[in-house]
N, CA, C and O of each residue as an XYZ file, in Angstrom:
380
protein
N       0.844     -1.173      0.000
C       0.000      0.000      0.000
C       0.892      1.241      0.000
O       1.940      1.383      0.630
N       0.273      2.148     -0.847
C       1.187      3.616     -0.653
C       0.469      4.565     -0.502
O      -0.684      4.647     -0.925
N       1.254      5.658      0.315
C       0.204      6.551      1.088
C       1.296      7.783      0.746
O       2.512      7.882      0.909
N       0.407      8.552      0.266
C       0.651     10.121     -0.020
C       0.531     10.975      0.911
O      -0.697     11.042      0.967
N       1.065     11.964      1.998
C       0.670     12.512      3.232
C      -0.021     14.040      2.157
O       0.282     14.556      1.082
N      -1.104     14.283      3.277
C      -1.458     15.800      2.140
C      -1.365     17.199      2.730
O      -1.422     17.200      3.960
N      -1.275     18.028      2.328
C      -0.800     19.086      2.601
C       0.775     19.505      3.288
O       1.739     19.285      2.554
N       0.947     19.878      4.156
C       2.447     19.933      4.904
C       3.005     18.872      5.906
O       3.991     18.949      6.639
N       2.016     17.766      5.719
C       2.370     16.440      6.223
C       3.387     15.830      5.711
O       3.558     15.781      4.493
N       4.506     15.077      6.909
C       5.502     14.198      5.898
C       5.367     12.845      6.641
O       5.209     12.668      7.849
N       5.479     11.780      5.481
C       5.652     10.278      6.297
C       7.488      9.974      6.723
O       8.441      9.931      5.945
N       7.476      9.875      7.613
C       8.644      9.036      8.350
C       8.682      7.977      8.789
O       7.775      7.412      9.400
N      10.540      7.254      8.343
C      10.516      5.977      9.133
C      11.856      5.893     10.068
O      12.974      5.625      9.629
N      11.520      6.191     11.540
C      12.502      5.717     12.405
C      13.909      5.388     12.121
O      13.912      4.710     11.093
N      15.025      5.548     12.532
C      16.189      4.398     12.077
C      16.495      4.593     13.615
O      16.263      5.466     14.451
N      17.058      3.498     13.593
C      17.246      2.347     14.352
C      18.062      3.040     15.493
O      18.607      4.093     15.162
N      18.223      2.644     16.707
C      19.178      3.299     17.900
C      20.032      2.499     18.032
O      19.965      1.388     17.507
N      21.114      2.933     18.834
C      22.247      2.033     19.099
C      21.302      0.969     19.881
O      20.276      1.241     20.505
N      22.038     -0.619     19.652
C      21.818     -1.964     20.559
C      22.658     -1.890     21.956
O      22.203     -2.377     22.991
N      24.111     -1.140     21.882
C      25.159     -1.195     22.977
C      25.390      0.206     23.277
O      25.345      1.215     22.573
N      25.793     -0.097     25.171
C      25.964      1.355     25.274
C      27.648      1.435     25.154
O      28.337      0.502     24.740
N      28.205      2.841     25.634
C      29.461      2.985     25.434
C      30.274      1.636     26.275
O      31.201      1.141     25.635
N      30.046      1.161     27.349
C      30.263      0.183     28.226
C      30.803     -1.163     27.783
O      31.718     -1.858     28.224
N      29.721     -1.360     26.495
C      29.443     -2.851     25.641
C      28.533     -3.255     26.255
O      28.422     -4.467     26.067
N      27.629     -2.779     27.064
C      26.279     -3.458     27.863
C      25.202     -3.366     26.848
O      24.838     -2.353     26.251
N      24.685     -4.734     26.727
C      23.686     -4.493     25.048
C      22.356     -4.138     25.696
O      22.160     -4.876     26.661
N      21.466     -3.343     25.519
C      19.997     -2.676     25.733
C      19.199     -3.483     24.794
O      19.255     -3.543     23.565
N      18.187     -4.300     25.933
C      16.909     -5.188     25.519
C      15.805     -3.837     25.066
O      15.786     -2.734     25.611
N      14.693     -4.419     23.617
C      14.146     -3.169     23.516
C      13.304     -2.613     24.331
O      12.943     -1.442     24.214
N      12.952     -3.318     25.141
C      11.958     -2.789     26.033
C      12.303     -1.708     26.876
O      11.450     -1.200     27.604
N      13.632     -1.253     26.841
C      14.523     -0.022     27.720
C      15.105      0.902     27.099
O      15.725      1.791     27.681
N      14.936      0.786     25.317
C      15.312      1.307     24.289
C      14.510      2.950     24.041
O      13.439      2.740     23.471
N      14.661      4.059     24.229
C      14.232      4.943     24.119
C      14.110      5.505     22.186
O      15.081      5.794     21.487
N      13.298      5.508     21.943
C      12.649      5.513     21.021
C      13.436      6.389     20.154
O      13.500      7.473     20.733
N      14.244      6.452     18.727
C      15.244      6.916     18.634
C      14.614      8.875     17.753
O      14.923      8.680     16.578
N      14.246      9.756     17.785
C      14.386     11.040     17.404
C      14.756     11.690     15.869
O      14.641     12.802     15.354
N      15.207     10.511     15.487
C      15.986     10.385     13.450
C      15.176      9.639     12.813
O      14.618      8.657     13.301
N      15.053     10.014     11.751
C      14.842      9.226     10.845
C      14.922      9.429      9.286
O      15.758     10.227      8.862
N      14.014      8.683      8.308
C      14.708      9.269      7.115
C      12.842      9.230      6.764
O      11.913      8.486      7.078
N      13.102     11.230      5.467
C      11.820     10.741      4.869
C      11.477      9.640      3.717
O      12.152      9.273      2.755
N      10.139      9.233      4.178
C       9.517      8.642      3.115
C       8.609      8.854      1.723
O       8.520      8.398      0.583
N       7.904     10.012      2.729
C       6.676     10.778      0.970
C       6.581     12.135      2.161
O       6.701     12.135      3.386
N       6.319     13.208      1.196
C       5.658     14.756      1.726
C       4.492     14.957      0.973
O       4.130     14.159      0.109
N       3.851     16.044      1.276
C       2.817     16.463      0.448
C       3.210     17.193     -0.087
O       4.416     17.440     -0.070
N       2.268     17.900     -0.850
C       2.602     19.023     -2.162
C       2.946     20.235     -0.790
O       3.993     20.811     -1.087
N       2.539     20.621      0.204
C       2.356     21.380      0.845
C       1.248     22.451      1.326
O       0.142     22.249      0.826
N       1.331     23.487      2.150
C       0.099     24.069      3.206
C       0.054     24.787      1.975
O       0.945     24.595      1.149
N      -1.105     25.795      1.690
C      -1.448     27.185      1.251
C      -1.655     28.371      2.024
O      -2.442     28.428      2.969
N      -0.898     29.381      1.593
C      -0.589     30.847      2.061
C      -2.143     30.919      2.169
O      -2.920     29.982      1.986
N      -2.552     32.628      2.610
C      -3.321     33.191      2.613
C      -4.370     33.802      1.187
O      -5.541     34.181      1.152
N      -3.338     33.676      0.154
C      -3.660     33.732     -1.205
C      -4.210     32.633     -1.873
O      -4.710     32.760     -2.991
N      -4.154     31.428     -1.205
C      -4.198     30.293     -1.785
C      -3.145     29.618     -2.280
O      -3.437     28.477     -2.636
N      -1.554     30.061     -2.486
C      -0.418     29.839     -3.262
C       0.003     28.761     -2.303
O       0.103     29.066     -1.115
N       0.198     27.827     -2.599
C       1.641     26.596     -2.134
C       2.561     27.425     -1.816
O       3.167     28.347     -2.362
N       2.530     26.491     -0.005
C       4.022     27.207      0.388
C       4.931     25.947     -0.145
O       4.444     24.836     -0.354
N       6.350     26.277     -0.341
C       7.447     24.904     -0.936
C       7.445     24.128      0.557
O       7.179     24.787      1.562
N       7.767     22.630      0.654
C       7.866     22.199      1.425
C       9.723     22.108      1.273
O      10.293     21.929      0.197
N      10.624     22.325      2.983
C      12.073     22.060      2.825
C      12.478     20.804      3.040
O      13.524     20.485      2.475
N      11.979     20.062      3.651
C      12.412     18.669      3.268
C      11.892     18.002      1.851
O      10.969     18.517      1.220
N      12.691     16.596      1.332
C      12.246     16.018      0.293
C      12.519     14.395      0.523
O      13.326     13.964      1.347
N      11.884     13.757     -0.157
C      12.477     12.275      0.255
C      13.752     11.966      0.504
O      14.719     12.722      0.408
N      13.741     11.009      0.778
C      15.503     10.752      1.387
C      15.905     11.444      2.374
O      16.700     10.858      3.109
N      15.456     13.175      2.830
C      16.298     13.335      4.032
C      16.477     12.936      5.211
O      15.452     12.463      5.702
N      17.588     12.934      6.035
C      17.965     12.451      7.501
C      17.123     13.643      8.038
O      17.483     14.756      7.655
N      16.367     13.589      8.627
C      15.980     14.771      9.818
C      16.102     13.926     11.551
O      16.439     12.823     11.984
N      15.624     15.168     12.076
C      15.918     14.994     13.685
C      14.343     15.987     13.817
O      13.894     17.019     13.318
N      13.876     14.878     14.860
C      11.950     15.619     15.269
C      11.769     15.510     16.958
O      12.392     14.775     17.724
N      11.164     16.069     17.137
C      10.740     16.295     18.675
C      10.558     14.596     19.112
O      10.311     13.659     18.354
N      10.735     14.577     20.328
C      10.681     12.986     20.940
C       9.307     12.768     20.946
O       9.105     11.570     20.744
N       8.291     13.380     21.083
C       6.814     13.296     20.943
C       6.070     13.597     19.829
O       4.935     14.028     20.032
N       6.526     13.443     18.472
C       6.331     14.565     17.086
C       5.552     12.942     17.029
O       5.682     11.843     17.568
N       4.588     13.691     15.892
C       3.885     12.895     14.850
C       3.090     11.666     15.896
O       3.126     11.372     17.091
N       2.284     11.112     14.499
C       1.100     10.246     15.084
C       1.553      9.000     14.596
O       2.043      9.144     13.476
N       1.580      7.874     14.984
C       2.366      6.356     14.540
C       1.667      5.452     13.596
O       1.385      4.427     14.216
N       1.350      5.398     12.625
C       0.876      4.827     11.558
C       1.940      3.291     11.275
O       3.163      3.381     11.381
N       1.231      1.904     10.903
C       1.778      1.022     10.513
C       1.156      0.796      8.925
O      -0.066      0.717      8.803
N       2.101      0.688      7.629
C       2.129      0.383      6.667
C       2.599     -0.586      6.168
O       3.776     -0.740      6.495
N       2.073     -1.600      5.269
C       2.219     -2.914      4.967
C       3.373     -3.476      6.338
O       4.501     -3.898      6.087
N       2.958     -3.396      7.385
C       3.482     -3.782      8.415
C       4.864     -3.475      9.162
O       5.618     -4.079      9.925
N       4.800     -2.193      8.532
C       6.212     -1.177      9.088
C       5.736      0.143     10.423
O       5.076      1.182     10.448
N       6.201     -0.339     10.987
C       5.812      1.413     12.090
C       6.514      2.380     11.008
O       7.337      2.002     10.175
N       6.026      3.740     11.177
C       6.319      4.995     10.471
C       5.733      6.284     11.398
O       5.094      6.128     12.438
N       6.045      7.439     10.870
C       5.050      8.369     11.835
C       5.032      9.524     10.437
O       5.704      9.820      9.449
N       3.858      9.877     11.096
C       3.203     10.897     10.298
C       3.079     12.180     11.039
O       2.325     12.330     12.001
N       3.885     13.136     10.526
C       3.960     14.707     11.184
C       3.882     15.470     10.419
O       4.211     15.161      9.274
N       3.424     16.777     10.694
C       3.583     18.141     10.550
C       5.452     18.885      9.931
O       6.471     19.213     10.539
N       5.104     18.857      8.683
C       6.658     19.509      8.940
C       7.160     20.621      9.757
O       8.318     21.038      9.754
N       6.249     21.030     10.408
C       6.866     22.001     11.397
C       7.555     21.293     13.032
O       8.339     21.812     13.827
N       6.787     19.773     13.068
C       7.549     19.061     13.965
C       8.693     18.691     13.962
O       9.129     18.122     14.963
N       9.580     18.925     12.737
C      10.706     18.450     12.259
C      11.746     19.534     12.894
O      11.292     20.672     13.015
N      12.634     19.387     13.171
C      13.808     20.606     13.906
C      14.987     20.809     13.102
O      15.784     21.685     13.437
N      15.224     19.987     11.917
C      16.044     19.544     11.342
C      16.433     18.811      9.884
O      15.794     17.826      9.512
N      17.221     19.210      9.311
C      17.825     18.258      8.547
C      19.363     17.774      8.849
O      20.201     18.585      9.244
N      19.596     16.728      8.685
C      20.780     15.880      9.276
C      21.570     15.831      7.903
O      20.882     15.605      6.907
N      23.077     16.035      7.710
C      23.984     16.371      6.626
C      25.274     15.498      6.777
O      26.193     15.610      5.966
């Protein structure tokens, strides 16, 4: 299934947190704090100004971003967790 986010919505998917800490002590996931990165998947065309004009959206597929620890709503697709936010939840692009 593929899903188009609409307006200034972007789909995200998680990447992964470290398994070990600096120590070599490996973290079971259940103690795993939910990792803040990820990479995009689809955006929308974007919001409309006051004129009606498309604002540009600054992210595009593929980027690394960094989002609030509480951003977006958790959507599962053909059986993947992902999250779905606001590009204004985003703080970041990662380079």
């Amino acid at each position: 299934m593929a899903l188009k986010p609409l307006h200034d919505r972007v789909l995200v998917k998680r990447t992964e947190g470290d398994e070990k800490t600096a120590g070599g002590l490996i973290i079971p996931d259940s103690a795993k704090e939910k990792p803040a990165e990820g990479e995009v998947v689809a955006v929308g065309a974007g919001a409309r100004d006051e004129d009606g004009d498309r604002i540009a959206m600054d992210v595009k597929v593929g980027d690394k971003i960094l989002f609030g620890k509480w951003s977006g709503t958790e959507v599962t697709i053909d059986g993947e967790e992902m999250l779905m936010m606001k590009e204004s939840d985003i703080m970041g692009i990662i380079e």
